[in-house]
CSV table of C-alpha atoms in Angstrom, one decimal:
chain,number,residue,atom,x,y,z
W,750,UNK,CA,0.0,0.0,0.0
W,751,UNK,CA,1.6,3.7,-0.6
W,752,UNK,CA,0.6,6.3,1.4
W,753,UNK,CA,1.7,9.9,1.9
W,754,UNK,CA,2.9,11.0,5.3
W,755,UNK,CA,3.4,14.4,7.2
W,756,UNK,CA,6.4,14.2,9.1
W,757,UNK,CA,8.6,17.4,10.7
W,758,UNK,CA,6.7,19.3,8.3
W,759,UNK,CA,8.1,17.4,5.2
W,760,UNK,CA,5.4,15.3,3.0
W,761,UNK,CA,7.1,11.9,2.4
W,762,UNK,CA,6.0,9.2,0.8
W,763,UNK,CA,5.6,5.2,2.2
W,764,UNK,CA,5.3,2.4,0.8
W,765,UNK,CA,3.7,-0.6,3.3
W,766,UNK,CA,3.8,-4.4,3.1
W,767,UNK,CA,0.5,-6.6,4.2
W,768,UNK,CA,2.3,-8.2,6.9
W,769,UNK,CA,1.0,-7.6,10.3
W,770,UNK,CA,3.8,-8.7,12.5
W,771,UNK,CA,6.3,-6.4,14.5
W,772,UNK,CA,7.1,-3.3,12.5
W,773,UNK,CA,10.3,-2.9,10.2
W,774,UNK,CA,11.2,0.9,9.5
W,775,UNK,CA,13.5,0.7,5.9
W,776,UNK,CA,15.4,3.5,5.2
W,777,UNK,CA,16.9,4.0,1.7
W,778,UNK,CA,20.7,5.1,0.4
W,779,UNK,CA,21.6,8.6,-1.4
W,780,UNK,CA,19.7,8.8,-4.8
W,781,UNK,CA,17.4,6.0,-3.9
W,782,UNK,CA,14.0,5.3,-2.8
W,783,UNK,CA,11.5,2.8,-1.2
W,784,UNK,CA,11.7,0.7,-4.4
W,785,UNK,CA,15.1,-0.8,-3.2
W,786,UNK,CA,12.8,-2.5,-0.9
W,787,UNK,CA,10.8,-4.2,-3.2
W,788,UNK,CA,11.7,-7.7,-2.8
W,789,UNK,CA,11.4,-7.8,0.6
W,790,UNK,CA,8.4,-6.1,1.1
W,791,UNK,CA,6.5,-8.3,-1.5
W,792,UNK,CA,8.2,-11.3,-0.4
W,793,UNK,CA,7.7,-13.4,2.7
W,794,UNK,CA,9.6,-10.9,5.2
W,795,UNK,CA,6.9,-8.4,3.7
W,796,UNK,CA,4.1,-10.8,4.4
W,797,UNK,CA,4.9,-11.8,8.1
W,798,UNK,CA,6.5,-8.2,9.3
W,799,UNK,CA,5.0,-4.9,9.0
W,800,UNK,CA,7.0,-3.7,6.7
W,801,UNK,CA,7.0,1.0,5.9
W,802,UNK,CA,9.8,1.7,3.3
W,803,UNK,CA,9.8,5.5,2.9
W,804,UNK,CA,11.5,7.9,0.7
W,805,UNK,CA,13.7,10.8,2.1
W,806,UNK,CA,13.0,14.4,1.2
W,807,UNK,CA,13.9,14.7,-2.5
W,808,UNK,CA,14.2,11.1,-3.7
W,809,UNK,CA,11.7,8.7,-5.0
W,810,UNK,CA,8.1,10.5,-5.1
W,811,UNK,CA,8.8,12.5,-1.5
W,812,UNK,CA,8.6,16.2,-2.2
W,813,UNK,CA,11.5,18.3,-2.1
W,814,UNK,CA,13.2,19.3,0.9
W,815,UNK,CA,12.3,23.2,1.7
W,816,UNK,CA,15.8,24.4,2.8
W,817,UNK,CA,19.0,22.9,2.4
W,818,UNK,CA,19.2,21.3,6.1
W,819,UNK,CA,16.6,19.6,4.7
W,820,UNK,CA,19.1,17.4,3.2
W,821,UNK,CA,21.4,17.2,6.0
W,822,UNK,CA,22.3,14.1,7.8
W,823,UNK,CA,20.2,15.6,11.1
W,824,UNK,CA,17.0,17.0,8.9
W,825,UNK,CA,17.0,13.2,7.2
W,826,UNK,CA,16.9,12.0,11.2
W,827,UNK,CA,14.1,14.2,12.2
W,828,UNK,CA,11.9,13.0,9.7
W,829,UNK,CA,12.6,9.7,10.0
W,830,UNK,CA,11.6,10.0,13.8
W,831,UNK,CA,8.5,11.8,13.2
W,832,UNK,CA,7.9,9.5,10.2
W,833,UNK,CA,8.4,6.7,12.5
W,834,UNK,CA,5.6,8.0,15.2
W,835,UNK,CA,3.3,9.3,12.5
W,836,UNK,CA,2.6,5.8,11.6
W,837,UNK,CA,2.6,4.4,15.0
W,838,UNK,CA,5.8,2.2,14.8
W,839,UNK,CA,8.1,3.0,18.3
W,840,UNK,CA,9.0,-0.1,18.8
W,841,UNK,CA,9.8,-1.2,15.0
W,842,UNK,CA,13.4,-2.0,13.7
W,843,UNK,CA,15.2,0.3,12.1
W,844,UNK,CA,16.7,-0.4,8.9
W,845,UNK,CA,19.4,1.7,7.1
W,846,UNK,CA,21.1,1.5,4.2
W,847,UNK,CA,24.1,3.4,3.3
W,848,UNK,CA,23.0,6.9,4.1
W,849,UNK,CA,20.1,5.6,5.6
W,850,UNK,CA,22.0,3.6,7.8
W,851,UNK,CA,23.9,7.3,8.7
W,852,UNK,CA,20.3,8.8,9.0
W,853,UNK,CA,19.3,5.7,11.4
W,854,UNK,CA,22.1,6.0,13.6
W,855,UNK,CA,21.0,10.0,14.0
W,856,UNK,CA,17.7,9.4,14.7
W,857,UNK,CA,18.2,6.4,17.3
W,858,UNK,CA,18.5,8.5,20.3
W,859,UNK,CA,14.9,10.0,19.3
W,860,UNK,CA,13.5,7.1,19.3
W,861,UNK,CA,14.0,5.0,22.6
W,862,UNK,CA,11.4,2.4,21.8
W,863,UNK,CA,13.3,0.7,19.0
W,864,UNK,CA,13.9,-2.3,19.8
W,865,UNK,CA,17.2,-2.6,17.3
W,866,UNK,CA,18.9,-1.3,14.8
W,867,UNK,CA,20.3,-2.8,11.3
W,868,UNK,CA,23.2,-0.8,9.3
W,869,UNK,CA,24.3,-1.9,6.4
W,870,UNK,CA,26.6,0.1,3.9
W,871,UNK,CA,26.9,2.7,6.7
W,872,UNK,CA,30.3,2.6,8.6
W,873,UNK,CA,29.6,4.7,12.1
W,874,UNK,CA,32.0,7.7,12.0
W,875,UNK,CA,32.8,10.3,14.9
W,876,UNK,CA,34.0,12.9,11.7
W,877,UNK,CA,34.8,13.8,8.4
W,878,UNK,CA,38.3,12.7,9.1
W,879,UNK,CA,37.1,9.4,9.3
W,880,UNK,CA,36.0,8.8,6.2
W,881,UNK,CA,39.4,7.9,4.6
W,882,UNK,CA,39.8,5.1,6.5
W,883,UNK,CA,35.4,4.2,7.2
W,884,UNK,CA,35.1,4.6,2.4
W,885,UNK,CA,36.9,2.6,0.2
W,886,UNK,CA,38.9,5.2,-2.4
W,887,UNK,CA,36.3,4.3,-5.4
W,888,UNK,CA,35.8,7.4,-7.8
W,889,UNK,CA,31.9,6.7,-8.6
W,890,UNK,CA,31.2,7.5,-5.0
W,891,UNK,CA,31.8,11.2,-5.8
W,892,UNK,CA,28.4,11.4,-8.1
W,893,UNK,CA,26.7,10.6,-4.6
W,894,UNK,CA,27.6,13.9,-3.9
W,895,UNK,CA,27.2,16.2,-7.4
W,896,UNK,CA,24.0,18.1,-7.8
W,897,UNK,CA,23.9,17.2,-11.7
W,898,UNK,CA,23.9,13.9,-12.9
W,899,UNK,CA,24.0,12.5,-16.0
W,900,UNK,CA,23.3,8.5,-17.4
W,901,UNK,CA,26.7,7.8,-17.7
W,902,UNK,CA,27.9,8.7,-14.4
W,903,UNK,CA,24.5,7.5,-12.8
W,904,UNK,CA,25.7,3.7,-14.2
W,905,UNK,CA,28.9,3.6,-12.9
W,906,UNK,CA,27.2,4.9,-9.1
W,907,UNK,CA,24.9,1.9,-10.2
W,908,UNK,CA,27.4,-0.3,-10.4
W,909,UNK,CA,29.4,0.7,-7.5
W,910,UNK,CA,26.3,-1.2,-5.7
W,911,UNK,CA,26.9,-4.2,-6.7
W,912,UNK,CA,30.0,-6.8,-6.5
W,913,UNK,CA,32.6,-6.7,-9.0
W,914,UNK,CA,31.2,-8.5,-12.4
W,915,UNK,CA,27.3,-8.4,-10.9
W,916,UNK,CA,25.8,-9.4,-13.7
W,917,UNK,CA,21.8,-7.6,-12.2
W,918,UNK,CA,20.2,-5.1,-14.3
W,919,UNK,CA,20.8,-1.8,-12.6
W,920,UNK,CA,18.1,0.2,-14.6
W,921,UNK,CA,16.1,0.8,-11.9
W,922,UNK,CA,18.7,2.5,-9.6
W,923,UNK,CA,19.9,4.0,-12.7
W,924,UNK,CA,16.4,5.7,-12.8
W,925,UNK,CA,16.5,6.3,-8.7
W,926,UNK,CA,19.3,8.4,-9.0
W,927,UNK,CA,18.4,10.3,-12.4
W,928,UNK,CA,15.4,11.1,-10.4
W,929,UNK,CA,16.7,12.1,-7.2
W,930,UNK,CA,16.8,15.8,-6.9
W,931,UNK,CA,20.3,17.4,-7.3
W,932,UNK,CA,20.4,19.9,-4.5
W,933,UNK,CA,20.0,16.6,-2.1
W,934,UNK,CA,23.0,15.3,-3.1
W,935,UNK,CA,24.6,19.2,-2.9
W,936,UNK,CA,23.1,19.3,0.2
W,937,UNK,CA,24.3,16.6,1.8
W,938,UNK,CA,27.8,17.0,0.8
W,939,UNK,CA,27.7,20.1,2.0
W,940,UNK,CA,26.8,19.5,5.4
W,941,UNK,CA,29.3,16.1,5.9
W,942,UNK,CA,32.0,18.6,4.8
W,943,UNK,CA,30.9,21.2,7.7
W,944,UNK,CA,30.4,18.4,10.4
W,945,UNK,CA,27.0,18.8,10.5
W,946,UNK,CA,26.3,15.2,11.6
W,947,UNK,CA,26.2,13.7,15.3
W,948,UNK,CA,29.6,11.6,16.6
W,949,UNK,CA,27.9,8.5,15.0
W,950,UNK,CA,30.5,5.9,17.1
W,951,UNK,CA,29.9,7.6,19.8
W,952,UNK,CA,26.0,6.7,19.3
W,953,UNK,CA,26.7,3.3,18.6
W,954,UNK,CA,28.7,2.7,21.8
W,955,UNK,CA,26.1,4.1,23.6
W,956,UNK,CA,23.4,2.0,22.4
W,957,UNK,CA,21.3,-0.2,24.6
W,958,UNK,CA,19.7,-2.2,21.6
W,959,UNK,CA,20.6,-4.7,19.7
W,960,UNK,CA,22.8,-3.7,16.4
W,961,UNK,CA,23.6,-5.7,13.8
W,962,UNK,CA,25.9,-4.8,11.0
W,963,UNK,CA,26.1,-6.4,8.0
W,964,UNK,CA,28.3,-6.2,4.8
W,965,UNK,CA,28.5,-7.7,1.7
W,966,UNK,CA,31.7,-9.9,0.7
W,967,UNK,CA,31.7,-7.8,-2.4
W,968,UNK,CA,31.4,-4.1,-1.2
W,969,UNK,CA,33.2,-2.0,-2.9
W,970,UNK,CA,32.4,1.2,-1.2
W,971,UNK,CA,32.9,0.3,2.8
W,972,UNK,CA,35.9,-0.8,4.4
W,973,UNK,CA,35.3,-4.1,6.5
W,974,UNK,CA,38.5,-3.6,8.4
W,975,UNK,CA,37.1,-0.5,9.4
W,976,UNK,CA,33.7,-1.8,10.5
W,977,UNK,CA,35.8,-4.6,12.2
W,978,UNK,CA,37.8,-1.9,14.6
W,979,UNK,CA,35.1,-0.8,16.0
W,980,UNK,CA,34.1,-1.3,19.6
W,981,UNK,CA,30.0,-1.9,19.4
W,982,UNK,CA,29.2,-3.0,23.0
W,983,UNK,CA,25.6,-4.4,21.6
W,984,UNK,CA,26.8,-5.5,18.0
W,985,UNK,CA,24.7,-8.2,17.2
W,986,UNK,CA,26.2,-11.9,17.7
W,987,UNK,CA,29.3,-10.0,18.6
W,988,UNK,CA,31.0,-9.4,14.7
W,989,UNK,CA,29.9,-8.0,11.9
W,990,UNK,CA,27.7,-10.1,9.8
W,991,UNK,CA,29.9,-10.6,5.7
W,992,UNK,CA,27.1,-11.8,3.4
W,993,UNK,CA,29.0,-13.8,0.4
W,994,UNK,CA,28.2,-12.7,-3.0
W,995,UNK,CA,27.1,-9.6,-2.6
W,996,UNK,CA,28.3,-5.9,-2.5
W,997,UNK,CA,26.9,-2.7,-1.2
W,998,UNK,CA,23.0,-3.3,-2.0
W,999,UNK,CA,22.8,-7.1,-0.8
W,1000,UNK,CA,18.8,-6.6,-0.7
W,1001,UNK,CA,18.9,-5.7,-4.1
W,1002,UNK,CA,21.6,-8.3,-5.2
W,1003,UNK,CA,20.5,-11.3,-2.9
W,1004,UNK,CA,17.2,-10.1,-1.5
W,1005,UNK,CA,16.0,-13.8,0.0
W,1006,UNK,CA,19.6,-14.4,1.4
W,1007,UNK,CA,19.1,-10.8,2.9
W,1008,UNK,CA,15.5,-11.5,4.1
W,1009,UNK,CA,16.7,-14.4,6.0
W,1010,UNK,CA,19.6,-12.7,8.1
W,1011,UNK,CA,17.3,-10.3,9.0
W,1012,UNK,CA,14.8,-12.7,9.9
W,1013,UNK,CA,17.0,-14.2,12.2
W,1014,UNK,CA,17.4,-10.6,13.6
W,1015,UNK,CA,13.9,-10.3,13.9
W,1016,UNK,CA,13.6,-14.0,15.8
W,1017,UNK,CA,16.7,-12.8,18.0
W,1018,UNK,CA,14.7,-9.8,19.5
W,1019,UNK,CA,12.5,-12.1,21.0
């Protein structure tokens, strides 16, 4: 079902599975949408969990942000948490991906009632001089932050996704990131270059809920050493989780394999 929701004064759109079970709050990368979610939402994750993919101000069919904190890290965060009590889901899981795993993170300490959080593609940084050793040094990462985009240059982010020789059809996050609009991506650049973002690892070690932290064998954004020198007192089965055959987008690339770890993290909040 797709729905339109008010949250801190921003129209987003959402995108809800059938299921009835415990809610699951999934929250999209840079120059993506809910679509990324498809699989899992019409799969059967989607029809035993209560499922709300939403998309962030300026992607997917969510209006534009007003103001260019709109598109920073902590304006992503206050939606999401307003988003997240709009539709009645405190004590859902949170799901991020990539950005949205760095828009997650923000928005935990809103949200007490979660019951856990699920990062993927989203190393936990204290600062910008972090990210040289959190990103791997791939050029295509670099259009996640340019305001104009063309088709070319939208492929190769695309691809950037995925594992080395993924043989999936990106067209459809081609068109997610044609479509995204190009002051979010301005935006957002500019605030991570001011700082404007909270000391994610200090979030993270403060924690009381269950984390996990996945990443795909195949990433070719993230740095697992990285993820791996981290002290997360609550990280989930105590290591990070490497999915094999994947890259950055393992619930587009492997979407069952996906559904099933985070099943498991589902059955482990129990």
């Amino acid at each position: 079902m797709s729905e339109r929701v008010s949250a801190a004064g921003q129209e987003v759109a959402c995108v809800t599975s059938e299921g009835t079970g415990p809610a699951v709050v999934l929250v999209h990368g840079n120059s993506s949408s809910a679509r990324v979610w498809r699989s899992l939402l019409d799969g059967p994750f989607g029809r035993r969990f209560r499922c709300l993919a939403l998309d962030l101000p300026g992607h997917g069919d969510s209006a534009r942000g007003r103001a260019p904190e709109d598109h920073a890290i902590p304006g992503y965060a206050s939606v999401v948490a307003r988003f997240v009590e709009e539709v009645r889901a405190e004590e859902a899981v949170l799901v991020g991906w990539s950005l949205g795993g760095h828009v997650v993170l923000e928005a935990a300490e809103q949200l007490p009632g979660v019951t856990g959080l699920v990062l993927f593609g989203a190393p936990p940084v204290s600062g910008p001089a972090d990210f040289g050793r959190a990103f791997l040094p791939n050029p295509a990462m670099n259009v996640g932050f340019t305001a104009e985009v063309d088709a070319e240059a939208a492929r190769s982010y695309a691809e950037s996704f995925l594992a080395p020789g993924s043989k999936l059809p990106t067209d459809d996050l081609v068109a997610d990131i044609l479509a995204t609009d190009g002051a979010a991506r301005a935006g957002l650049l500019a605030s991570i270059e001011a700082g404007n973002f909270a000391d994610e690892v200090a979030v993270a070690t403060r924690l009381d809920r269950p984390l996990a932290v996945l990443h795909g064998e195949g990433e070719q954004l993230v740095s697992l050493d990285y993820l791996r020198s981290l002290d997360l007192p609550t990280l989930w089965r105590g290591e990070v989780q490497v999915l094999p055959g994947v890259g950055h987008a393992p619930h587009v690339e492997a979407p069952e394999r996906f559904a099933d770890v985070l099943g498991q993290f589902m059955s482990d909040l129990v």
